[in-house]
Each structure stands twice: as C-alpha cells, then as structure tokens.
Tab-separated table of C-alpha atoms in Angstrom:
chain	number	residue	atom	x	y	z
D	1	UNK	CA	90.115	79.325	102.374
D	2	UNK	CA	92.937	79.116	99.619
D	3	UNK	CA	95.868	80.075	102.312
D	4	UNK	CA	99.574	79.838	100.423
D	5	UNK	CA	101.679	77.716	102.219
D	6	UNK	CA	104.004	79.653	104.307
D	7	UNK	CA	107.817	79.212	102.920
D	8	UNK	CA	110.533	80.155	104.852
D	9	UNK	CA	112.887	81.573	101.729
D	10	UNK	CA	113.581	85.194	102.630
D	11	UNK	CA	115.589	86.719	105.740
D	12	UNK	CA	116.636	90.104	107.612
D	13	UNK	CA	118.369	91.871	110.791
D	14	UNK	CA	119.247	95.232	111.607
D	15	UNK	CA	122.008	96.173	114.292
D	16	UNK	CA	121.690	98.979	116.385
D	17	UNK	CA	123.312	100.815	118.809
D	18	UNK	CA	122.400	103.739	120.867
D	19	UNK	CA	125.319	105.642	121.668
D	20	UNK	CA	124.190	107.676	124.414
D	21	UNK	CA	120.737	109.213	125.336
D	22	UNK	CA	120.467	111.580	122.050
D	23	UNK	CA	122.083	109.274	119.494
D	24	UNK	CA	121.272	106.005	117.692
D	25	UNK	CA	123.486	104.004	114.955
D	26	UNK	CA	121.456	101.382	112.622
D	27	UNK	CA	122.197	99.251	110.288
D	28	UNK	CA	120.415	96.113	108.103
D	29	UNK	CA	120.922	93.619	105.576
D	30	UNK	CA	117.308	91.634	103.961
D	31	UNK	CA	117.339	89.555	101.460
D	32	UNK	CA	113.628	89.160	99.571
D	33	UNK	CA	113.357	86.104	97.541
D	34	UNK	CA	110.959	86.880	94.193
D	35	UNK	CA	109.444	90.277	96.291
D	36	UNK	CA	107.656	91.288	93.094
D	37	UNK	CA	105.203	89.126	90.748
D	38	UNK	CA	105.470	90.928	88.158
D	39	UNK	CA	109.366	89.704	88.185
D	40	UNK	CA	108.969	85.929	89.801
D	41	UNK	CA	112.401	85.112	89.813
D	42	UNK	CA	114.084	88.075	90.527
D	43	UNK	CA	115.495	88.375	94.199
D	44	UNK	CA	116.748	91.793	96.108
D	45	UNK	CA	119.305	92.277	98.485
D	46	UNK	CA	118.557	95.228	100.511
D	47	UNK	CA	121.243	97.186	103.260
D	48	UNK	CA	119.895	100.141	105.180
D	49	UNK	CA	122.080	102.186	107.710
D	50	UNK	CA	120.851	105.419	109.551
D	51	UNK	CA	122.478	107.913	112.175
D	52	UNK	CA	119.384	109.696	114.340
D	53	UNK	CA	119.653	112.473	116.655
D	54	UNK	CA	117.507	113.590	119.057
D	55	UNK	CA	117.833	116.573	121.907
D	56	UNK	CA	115.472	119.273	123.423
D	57	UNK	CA	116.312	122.825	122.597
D	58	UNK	CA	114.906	125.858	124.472
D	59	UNK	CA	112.401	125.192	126.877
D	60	UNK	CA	110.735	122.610	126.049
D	61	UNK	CA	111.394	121.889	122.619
D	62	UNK	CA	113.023	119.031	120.878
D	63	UNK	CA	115.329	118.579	117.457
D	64	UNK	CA	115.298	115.750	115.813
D	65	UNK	CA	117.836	114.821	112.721
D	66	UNK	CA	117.854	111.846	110.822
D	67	UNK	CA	120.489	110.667	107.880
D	68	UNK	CA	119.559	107.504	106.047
D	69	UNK	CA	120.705	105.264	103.410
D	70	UNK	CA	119.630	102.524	102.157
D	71	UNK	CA	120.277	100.072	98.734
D	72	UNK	CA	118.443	97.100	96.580
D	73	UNK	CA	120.608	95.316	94.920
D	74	UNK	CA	118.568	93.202	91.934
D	75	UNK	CA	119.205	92.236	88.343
D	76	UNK	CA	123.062	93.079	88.748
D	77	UNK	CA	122.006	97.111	89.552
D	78	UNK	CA	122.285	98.674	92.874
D	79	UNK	CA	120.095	101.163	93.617
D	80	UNK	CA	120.548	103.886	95.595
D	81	UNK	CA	118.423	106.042	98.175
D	82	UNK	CA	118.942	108.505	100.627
D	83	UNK	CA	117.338	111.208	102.916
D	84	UNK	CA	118.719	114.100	105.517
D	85	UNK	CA	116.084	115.327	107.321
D	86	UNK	CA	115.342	117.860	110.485
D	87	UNK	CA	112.125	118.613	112.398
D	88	UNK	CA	112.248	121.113	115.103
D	89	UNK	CA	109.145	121.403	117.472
D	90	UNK	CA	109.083	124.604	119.607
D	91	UNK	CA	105.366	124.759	121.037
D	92	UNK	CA	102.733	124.919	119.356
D	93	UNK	CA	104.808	125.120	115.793
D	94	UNK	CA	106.380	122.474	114.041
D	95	UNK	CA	109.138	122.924	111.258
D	96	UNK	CA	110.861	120.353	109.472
D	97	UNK	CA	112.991	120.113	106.594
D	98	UNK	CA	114.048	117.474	103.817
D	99	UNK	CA	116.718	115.986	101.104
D	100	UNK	CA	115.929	113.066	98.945
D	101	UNK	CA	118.175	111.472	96.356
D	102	UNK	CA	117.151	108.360	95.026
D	103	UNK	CA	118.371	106.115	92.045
D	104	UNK	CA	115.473	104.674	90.070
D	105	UNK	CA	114.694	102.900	86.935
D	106	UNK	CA	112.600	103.687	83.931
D	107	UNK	CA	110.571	100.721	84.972
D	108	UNK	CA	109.986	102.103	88.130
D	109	UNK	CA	108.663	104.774	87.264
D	110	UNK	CA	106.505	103.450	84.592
D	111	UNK	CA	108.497	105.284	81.479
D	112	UNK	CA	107.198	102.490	79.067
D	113	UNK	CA	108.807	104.914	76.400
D	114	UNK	CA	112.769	104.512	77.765
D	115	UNK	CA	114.336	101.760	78.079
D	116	UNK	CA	113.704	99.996	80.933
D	117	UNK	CA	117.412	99.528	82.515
D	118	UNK	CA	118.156	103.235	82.200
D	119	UNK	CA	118.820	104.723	85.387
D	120	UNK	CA	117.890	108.464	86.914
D	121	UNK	CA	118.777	110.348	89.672
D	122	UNK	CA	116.073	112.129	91.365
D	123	UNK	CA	116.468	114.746	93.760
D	124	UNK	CA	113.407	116.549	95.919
D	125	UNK	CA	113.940	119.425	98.783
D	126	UNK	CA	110.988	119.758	101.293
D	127	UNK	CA	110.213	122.591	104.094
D	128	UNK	CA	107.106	122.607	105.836
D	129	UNK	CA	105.520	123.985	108.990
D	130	UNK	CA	102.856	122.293	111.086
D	131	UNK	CA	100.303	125.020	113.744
D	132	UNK	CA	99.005	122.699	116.432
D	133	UNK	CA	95.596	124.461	116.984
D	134	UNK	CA	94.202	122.207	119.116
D	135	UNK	CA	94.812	119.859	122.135
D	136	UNK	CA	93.036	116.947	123.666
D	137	UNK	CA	94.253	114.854	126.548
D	138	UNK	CA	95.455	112.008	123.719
D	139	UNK	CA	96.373	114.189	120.804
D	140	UNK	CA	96.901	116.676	119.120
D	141	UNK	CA	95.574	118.167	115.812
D	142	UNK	CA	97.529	120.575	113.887
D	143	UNK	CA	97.224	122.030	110.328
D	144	UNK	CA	100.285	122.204	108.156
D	145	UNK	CA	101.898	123.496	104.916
D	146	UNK	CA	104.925	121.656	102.669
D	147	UNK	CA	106.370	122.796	99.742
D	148	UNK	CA	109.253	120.789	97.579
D	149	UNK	CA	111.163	121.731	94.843
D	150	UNK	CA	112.409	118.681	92.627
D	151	UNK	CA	115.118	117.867	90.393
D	152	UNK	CA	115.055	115.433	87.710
D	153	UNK	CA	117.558	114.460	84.830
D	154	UNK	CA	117.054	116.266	81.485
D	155	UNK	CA	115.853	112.875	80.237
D	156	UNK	CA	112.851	113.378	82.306
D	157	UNK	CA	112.228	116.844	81.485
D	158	UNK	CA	109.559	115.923	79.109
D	159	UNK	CA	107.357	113.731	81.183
D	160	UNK	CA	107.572	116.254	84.408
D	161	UNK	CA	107.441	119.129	82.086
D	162	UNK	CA	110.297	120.928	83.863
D	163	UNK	CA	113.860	119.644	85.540
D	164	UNK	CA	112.408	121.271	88.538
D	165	UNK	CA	108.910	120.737	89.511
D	166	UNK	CA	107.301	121.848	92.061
D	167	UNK	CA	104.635	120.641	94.617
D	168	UNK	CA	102.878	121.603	97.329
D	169	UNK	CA	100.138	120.733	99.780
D	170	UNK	CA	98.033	121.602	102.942
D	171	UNK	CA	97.276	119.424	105.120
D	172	UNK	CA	95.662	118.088	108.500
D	173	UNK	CA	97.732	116.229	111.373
D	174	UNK	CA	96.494	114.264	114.131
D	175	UNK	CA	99.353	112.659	116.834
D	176	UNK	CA	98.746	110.704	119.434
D	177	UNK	CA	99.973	112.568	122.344
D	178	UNK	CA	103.139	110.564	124.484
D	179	UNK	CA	103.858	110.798	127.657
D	180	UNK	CA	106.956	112.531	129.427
D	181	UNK	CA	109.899	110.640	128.510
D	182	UNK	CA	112.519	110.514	131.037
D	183	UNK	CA	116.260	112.172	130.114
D	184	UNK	CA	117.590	109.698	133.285
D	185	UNK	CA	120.403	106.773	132.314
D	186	UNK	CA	118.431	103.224	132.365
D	187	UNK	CA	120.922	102.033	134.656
D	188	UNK	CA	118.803	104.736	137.390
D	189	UNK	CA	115.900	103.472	137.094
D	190	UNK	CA	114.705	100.981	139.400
C-alpha cells in the first residue's frame, strides 16, 4: 500500500479563553518540521493570536468581529499576516466587511523574475452582501455579491497591472442551518 511511516517530529497548542458569553481570546504556537517538499529541510515556526466578538443586535440579529494575527517564522524571515473583519446578519441580509495585510515573498507568489527573498506587503479591502432567498428546515441558500479593492507595492505594479486592483464576484451560499443557541451562563444549565 506504500504508507510513510508516521514520525512524530512536528508539534502545536493554542490557548484560549472565553472571557464572558460574547468574547473569546486565542492564541498558538506550531512548529512544522520540513512542511514543504519543495524546501525539505526548511522548518516553520508559526504563532497565531485572535480576539472574536460575538453579540445579537436588533431583534434577532447577530454581529460578529474578528481580529487575527498570525506569523511563520522560516529561513531567518518572519512573516506577517493579519485580518479585521465584521459580518452583520439582520434577517434575511447578510453584510460583512474585510482588511487583509499580509507579508509575502517573491517565491510565494511565484515572481520567478525578483529575487526570491524580497519581501511585499499586500493589502486587500472586501464588502459584500449575502440575500438569503430561500429556507429549508436544514439550511439556507442565499445569493451574494463581494467586491475588494487591493493594494500592492509599486514593485508589483507590473505583474497586477495596477497598485490597486480590483475584483469582484457573485456568488451562491448554502449554510447549514443551527439550532437556537442559548445566551444562559453554563454554570445554569443542568
């Protein structure tokens, strides 16, 4: 069957906390031993942390935020990420919005032409709106739009064709539909 033999070589753990009912505090450290074949012996260290939000607003509607970080640390280079994000969901409608920054190399993105250990800072900003138009007993299935406006270094500018491209897209959603979740302490329930 040609199974590798399983090596024990790489680790992880997060920590979190939740706060109280509407907030959550995360944090991790991995470490990947050789993650990549195309670099064998090249090993990453990797450190998330995240603060998440949650609360209903009006009747019957809910705001979630989310601010996340998180790093790889290879080759002697840390690498940067990070994301704000908020999605409000107020019947039927969905809207959400989004920041990206994230530190990557020319390598990464497959710039052959640079060299390979320059870095670039890449920025994107998101908005998008989601219709649920319909509604079975275990889902629902909405149609959406996003649009994000991009930012990349001038040394980019070239093979994006602007510093600020643009995207968009329509698209289909289908969620599972969750049942009520209850805003009572744990210690209440029996």
């Amino acid at each position: 069957w040609g199974f590798d033999p399983i090596r024990l070589d790489s680790y992880s753990g997060r920590f979190s906390v939740h706060l109280d009912s509407t907030w959550v505090l995360s944090a991790g450290y991995g470490f990947l031993k050789s993650p990549d074949a195309l670099e064998p012996g090249e090993s990453v260290h990797r450190m998330t942390a995240s603060i998440l939000n949650g609360r209903r607003i009006g009747a019957g509607g809910q705001l979630a935020t989310a601010l996340v970080w998180g790093a790889n640390r290879h080759a002697g280079k840390t690498e940067h990420t990070a994301l704000l994000e908020a999605e409000a969901i107020t019947g039927r409608n969905t809207m959400y919005g989004r920041v990206e920054l994230a530190q990557k190399s020319s390598d990464d993105l497959a710039l052959s032409t640079l060299a390979p250990n320059t870095w670039h800072d890449i920025t994107a900003f998101s908005l998008g709106y989601i219709r649920d138009v319909m509604r079975t007993r275990g889902a629902t299935f909405g149609l959406g739009v996003q649009g994000t406006l991009n930012h990349v270094p001038s040394t980019l500018e070239t093979f994006y064709g602007s510093q600020t491209p643009v995207g968009g897209l329509v698209f289909v959603r289908l969620r599972p539909v969750h049942g009520p979740h209850s805003s009572q302490p744990m210690s209440e329930h029996h």
